[in-house]
Amino acid sequence: MYGLVNKAIRDMVCEKFGEDTWETIRQKAEVEVDTFIGMEAYPDDITHRLVKAASEVLAMPPPEILKAFGEYWVIYTAEEGYGEMMDMAGDNLPDFLQNLDNLHARVGVSFPQLKPPSFECTDVAEESMNLHYRSSRQGLAPMVFGLVGGLGKRFNVEVDITQLRSREEGAEHDEFSIKYKPE
Ligand code: 1DX
């Protein structure tokens, strides 16, 4: 994954728990790099090791780490150089989710090593939709809870998200039911 992801994990840990905790996590993960370059591609393994080590050091299950990270990602990318891109993707939750594949396609033009997931929206209604998440990567579905929750905060809507189908449990892809209403 692009270094931006590992940089975001580092900054989240440092912000919430301090530099020393990050150093402990980095060492436990056996990650040599400390200063990730956002626009450089790194092996996925580094990210997975960081999540695993963070889970052990912070005594939080990996899905909780991923959920917290998803929420952080939405704020982080908006502040770390991708604010305009995020603004362009929509000014409300359903529009943003329906534009995510376009957003990734645009990033992918400049960064060909991007392996963009796909977010397909079906059954879109006034206050609900189903979200189909397809990714070349495994185990990141818990992050979707945080990503959508982060978008809820961004757009000031109360979000209720439940998982309808899980790849972990044999489904072809992950599917979520999302309900939203203005706060
Ligand atoms: F609901 O399943 C809201 O490296 C959402 O694979 C979901 O393959 C917002 F470094 C620049 C760069 C680069 C910008 F410069 C990424 F190249 C992308 C910024 C998306 C903001 C996907 C990150 C693939 C890296 C899913 C979890 C991983 C998508 C991560 C969240 C807006 C982003 O993001 C999976 C990779 C960006 C960039 C956004 C993602 C890769 C998302 C969201 N994804 C790289």
GROMACS .gro file of C-alpha atoms and ligand atoms in nm:
model
  228
    1MET     CA    1   0.000   0.000   0.000
    2TYR     CA    2   0.108   0.353  -0.054
    3GLY     CA    3   0.312   0.504   0.229
    4LEU     CA    4   0.030   0.746   0.302
    5VAL     CA    5  -0.148   0.458   0.476
    6ASN     CA    6   0.149   0.366   0.699
    7LYS     CA    7   0.214   0.734   0.766
    8ALA     CA    8  -0.147   0.772   0.877
    9ILE     CA    9  -0.112   0.474   1.114
   10ARG     CA   10   0.203   0.626   1.260
   11ASP     CA   11   0.047   0.970   1.304
   12MET     CA   12  -0.269   0.824   1.459
   13VAL     CA   13  -0.067   0.624   1.714
   14CYS     CA   14   0.160   0.921   1.794
   15GLU     CA   15  -0.136   1.157   1.830
   16LYS     CA   16  -0.339   0.927   2.055
   17PHE     CA   17  -0.067   0.741   2.249
   18GLY     CA   18   0.264   0.925   2.196
   19GLU     CA   19   0.595   0.865   2.020
   20ASP     CA   20   0.715   0.602   2.268
   21THR     CA   21   0.415   0.379   2.203
   22TRP     CA   22   0.473   0.415   1.829
   23GLU     CA   23   0.837   0.314   1.875
   24THR     CA   24   0.728   0.004   2.071
   25ILE     CA   25   0.479  -0.088   1.798
   26ARG     CA   26   0.728  -0.028   1.517
   27GLN     CA   27   0.989  -0.249   1.686
   28LYS     CA   28   0.739  -0.524   1.763
   29ALA     CA   29   0.631  -0.516   1.398
   30GLU     CA   30   0.997  -0.538   1.295
   31VAL     CA   31   0.950  -0.241   1.067
   32GLU     CA   32   1.278  -0.065   0.987
   33VAL     CA   33   1.124   0.242   0.825
   34ASP     CA   34   1.017   0.528   1.050
   35THR     CA   35   0.954   0.802   0.796
   36PHE     CA   36   0.721   0.662   0.533
   37ILE     CA   37   0.700   0.843   0.202
   38GLY     CA   38   0.333   0.898   0.119
   39MET     CA   39   0.363   0.860  -0.256
   40GLU     CA   40   0.585   0.552  -0.246
   41ALA     CA   41   0.442   0.198  -0.259
   42TYR     CA   42   0.532  -0.038   0.028
   43PRO     CA   43   0.458  -0.409   0.067
   44ASP     CA   44   0.114  -0.474   0.223
   45ASP     CA   45   0.293  -0.692   0.476
   46ILE     CA   46   0.431  -0.381   0.651
   47THR     CA   47   0.081  -0.245   0.707
   48HIS     CA   48  -0.045  -0.581   0.829
   49ARG     CA   49   0.247  -0.615   1.071
   50LEU     CA   50   0.184  -0.266   1.207
   51VAL     CA   51  -0.185  -0.342   1.267
   52LYS     CA   52  -0.099  -0.671   1.439
   53ALA     CA   53   0.167  -0.512   1.660
   54ALA     CA   54  -0.061  -0.218   1.745
   55SER     CA   55  -0.331  -0.465   1.843
   56GLU     CA   56  -0.092  -0.639   2.083
   57VAL     CA   57   0.065  -0.327   2.232
   58LEU     CA   58  -0.266  -0.141   2.274
   59ALA     CA   59  -0.453  -0.456   2.379
   60MET     CA   60  -0.725  -0.393   2.121
   61PRO     CA   61  -0.851  -0.657   1.876
   62PRO     CA   62  -0.732  -0.595   1.516
   63PRO     CA   63  -1.087  -0.512   1.396
   64GLU     CA   64  -1.103  -0.231   1.656
   65ILE     CA   65  -0.769  -0.094   1.535
   66LEU     CA   66  -0.892  -0.105   1.176
   67LYS     CA   67  -1.218   0.064   1.267
   68ALA     CA   68  -1.037   0.347   1.452
   69PHE     CA   69  -0.798   0.378   1.161
   70GLY     CA   70  -1.079   0.404   0.906
   71GLU     CA   71  -1.230   0.693   1.095
   72TYR     CA   72  -0.891   0.861   1.126
   73TRP     CA   73  -0.820   0.816   0.753
   74VAL     CA   74  -1.116   1.033   0.649
   75ILE     CA   75  -0.996   1.327   0.860
   76TYR     CA   76  -0.628   1.264   0.790
   77THR     CA   77  -0.643   1.258   0.410
   78ALA     CA   78  -0.860   1.571   0.408
   79GLU     CA   79  -0.586   1.749   0.605
   80GLU     CA   80  -0.279   1.593   0.442
   81GLY     CA   81  -0.300   1.718   0.088
   82TYR     CA   82  -0.614   1.548  -0.039
   83GLY     CA   83  -0.875   1.793   0.087
   84GLU     CA   84  -0.967   1.922  -0.254
   85MET     CA   85  -1.000   1.571  -0.391
   86MET     CA   86  -1.224   1.476  -0.098
   87ASP     CA   87  -1.434   1.791  -0.149
   88MET     CA   88  -1.481   1.702  -0.515
   89ALA     CA   89  -1.614   1.356  -0.429
   90GLY     CA   90  -1.935   1.498  -0.284
   91ASP     CA   91  -2.081   1.708  -0.007
   92ASN     CA   92  -2.304   1.442   0.144
   93LEU     CA   93  -2.266   1.079   0.248
   94PRO     CA   94  -2.451   0.899  -0.033
   95ASP     CA   95  -2.293   1.112  -0.307
   96PHE     CA   96  -1.947   1.060  -0.160
   97LEU     CA   97  -1.988   0.683  -0.139
   98GLN     CA   98  -2.123   0.671  -0.495
   99ASN     CA   99  -1.817   0.868  -0.612
  100LEU     CA  100  -1.551   0.663  -0.434
  101ASP     CA  101  -1.469   0.443  -0.733
  102ASN     CA  102  -1.415   0.759  -0.942
  103LEU     CA  103  -1.194   0.905  -0.671
  104HIS     CA  104  -0.978   0.593  -0.668
  105ALA     CA  105  -0.967   0.587  -1.049
  106ARG     CA  106  -0.834   0.942  -1.046
  107VAL     CA  107  -0.568   0.861  -0.785
  108GLY     CA  108  -0.477   0.550  -0.985
  109VAL     CA  109  -0.390   0.758  -1.292
  110SER     CA  110  -0.104   0.925  -1.105
  111PHE     CA  111  -0.020   0.628  -0.881
  112PRO     CA  112  -0.035   0.311  -1.091
  113GLN     CA  113   0.057   0.080  -0.802
  114LEU     CA  114  -0.272   0.168  -0.632
  115LYS     CA  115  -0.491  -0.137  -0.581
  116PRO     CA  116  -0.821   0.041  -0.537
  117PRO     CA  117  -1.107  -0.136  -0.366
  118SER     CA  118  -1.453  -0.095  -0.515
  119PHE     CA  119  -1.750   0.046  -0.327
  120GLU     CA  120  -2.075  -0.022  -0.510
  121CYS     CA  121  -2.394   0.138  -0.383
  122THR     CA  122  -2.724  -0.041  -0.436
  123ASP     CA  123  -3.077   0.004  -0.307
  124VAL     CA  124  -3.005   0.375  -0.261
  125ALA     CA  125  -3.297   0.546  -0.087
  126GLU     CA  126  -3.351   0.872   0.101
  127GLU     CA  127  -3.193   0.750   0.423
  128SER     CA  128  -3.040   0.411   0.344
  129MET     CA  129  -2.835   0.211   0.098
  130ASN     CA  130  -2.646  -0.114   0.069
  131LEU     CA  131  -2.271  -0.085   0.024
  132HIS     CA  132  -2.079  -0.358  -0.154
  133TYR     CA  133  -1.708  -0.359  -0.072
  134ARG     CA  134  -1.475  -0.550  -0.300
  135SER     CA  135  -1.102  -0.547  -0.239
  136SER     CA  136  -0.799  -0.737  -0.363
  137ARG     CA  137  -0.692  -0.735   0.005
  138GLN     CA  138  -0.827  -0.958   0.280
  139GLY     CA  139  -0.928  -0.872   0.633
  140LEU     CA  140  -0.992  -0.500   0.594
  141ALA     CA  141  -1.373  -0.507   0.610
  142PRO     CA  142  -1.371  -0.381   0.973
  143MET     CA  143  -1.208  -0.065   0.840
  144VAL     CA  144  -1.521   0.008   0.637
  145PHE     CA  145  -1.717   0.062   0.962
  146GLY     CA  146  -1.466   0.334   1.056
  147LEU     CA  147  -1.449   0.487   0.709
  148VAL     CA  148  -1.826   0.523   0.686
  149GLY     CA  149  -1.841   0.646   1.048
  150GLY     CA  150  -1.575   0.906   0.964
  151LEU     CA  151  -1.779   1.018   0.665
  152GLY     CA  152  -2.082   1.047   0.895
  153LYS     CA  153  -1.885   1.292   1.110
  154ARG     CA  154  -1.758   1.476   0.804
  155PHE     CA  155  -2.113   1.530   0.677
  156ASN     CA  156  -2.284   1.564   1.015
  157VAL     CA  157  -2.509   1.266   0.973
  158GLU     CA  158  -2.592   0.995   1.221
  159VAL     CA  159  -2.484   0.666   1.064
  160ASP     CA  160  -2.593   0.316   1.149
  161ILE     CA  161  -2.395   0.045   0.973
  162THR     CA  162  -2.440  -0.330   0.992
  163GLN     CA  163  -2.272  -0.606   0.793
  164LEU     CA  164  -2.505  -0.817   0.581
  165ARG     CA  165  -2.253  -1.049   0.420
  166SER     CA  166  -1.891  -1.123   0.503
  167ARG     CA  167  -1.611  -1.262   0.290
  168GLU     CA  168  -1.459  -1.404   0.610
  169GLU     CA  169  -1.771  -1.617   0.633
  170GLY     CA  170  -1.764  -1.734   0.275
  171ALA     CA  171  -1.957  -1.464   0.090
  172GLU     CA  172  -1.822  -1.350  -0.247
  173HIS     CA  173  -1.777  -0.996  -0.112
  174ASP     CA  174  -1.861  -0.786   0.193
  175GLU     CA  175  -2.196  -0.611   0.200
  176PHE     CA  176  -2.315  -0.351   0.450
  177SER     CA  177  -2.649  -0.191   0.522
  178ILE     CA  178  -2.610   0.179   0.590
  179LYS     CA  179  -2.876   0.402   0.741
  180TYR     CA  180  -2.818   0.775   0.774
  181LYS     CA  181  -3.006   1.079   0.886
  182PRO     CA  182  -2.911   1.440   0.957
  183GLU     CA  183  -2.800   1.505   1.317
  1841DX     F1  184  -1.532   0.535   0.269
  1841DX     O1  185  -0.945  -0.246   0.053
  1841DX     C1  186  -1.383   0.712   0.241
  1841DX     O2  187  -0.227   0.185  -0.180
  1841DX     C2  188  -1.414   0.578   0.230
  1841DX     O3  189  -0.749  -0.223  -0.042
  1841DX     C3  190  -1.323   0.486   0.177
  1841DX     O4  191  -0.363   0.049  -0.288
  1841DX     C4  192  -1.261   0.757   0.196
  1841DX     F2  193  -0.005   0.785  -0.197
  1841DX     C5  194  -0.298   0.945  -0.254
  1841DX     C6  195  -0.226   0.826  -0.253
  1841DX     C7  196  -0.081   0.824  -0.296
  1841DX     C8  197  -0.430   0.949  -0.211
  1841DX     F3  198  -0.040   0.942  -0.328
  1841DX     C9  199  -0.422   0.713  -0.169
  1841DX     F4  200  -0.068   0.741  -0.395
  1841DX    C10  201  -0.718   0.733  -0.153
  1841DX    C11  202  -0.677   0.942  -0.041
  1841DX    C12  203  -0.849   0.733  -0.106
  1841DX    C13  204  -0.808   0.941   0.007
  1841DX    C14  205  -0.698   0.242  -0.118
  1841DX    C15  206  -0.545   0.366   0.018
  1841DX    C16  207  -0.589   0.178  -0.179
  1841DX    C17  208  -0.437   0.302  -0.041
  1841DX    C18  209  -0.915   0.015   0.166
  1841DX    C19  210  -0.881   0.120   0.270
  1841DX    C20  211  -0.799  -0.071   0.132
  1841DX    C21  212  -1.099   0.434   0.076
  1841DX    C22  213  -0.805   0.240   0.218
  1841DX    C23  214  -0.992   0.393   0.180
  1841DX    C24  215  -1.033   0.835   0.028
  1841DX    C25  216  -0.788   0.407   0.045
  1841DX     O5  217  -1.049   0.710   0.099
  1841DX    C26  218  -0.835  -0.188   0.041
  1841DX    C27  219  -0.343   0.142  -0.208
  1841DX    C28  220  -0.494   0.833  -0.170
  1841DX    C29  221  -0.631   0.836  -0.122
  1841DX    C30  222  -0.894   0.837  -0.025
  1841DX    C31  223  -0.675   0.336  -0.019
  1841DX    C32  224  -0.459   0.209  -0.140
  1841DX    C33  225  -1.200   0.531   0.131
  1841DX    C34  226  -1.169   0.668   0.141
  1841DX     N1  227  -0.880   0.317   0.118
  1841DX    C35  228  -0.289   0.710  -0.212
   0.00000   0.00000   0.00000
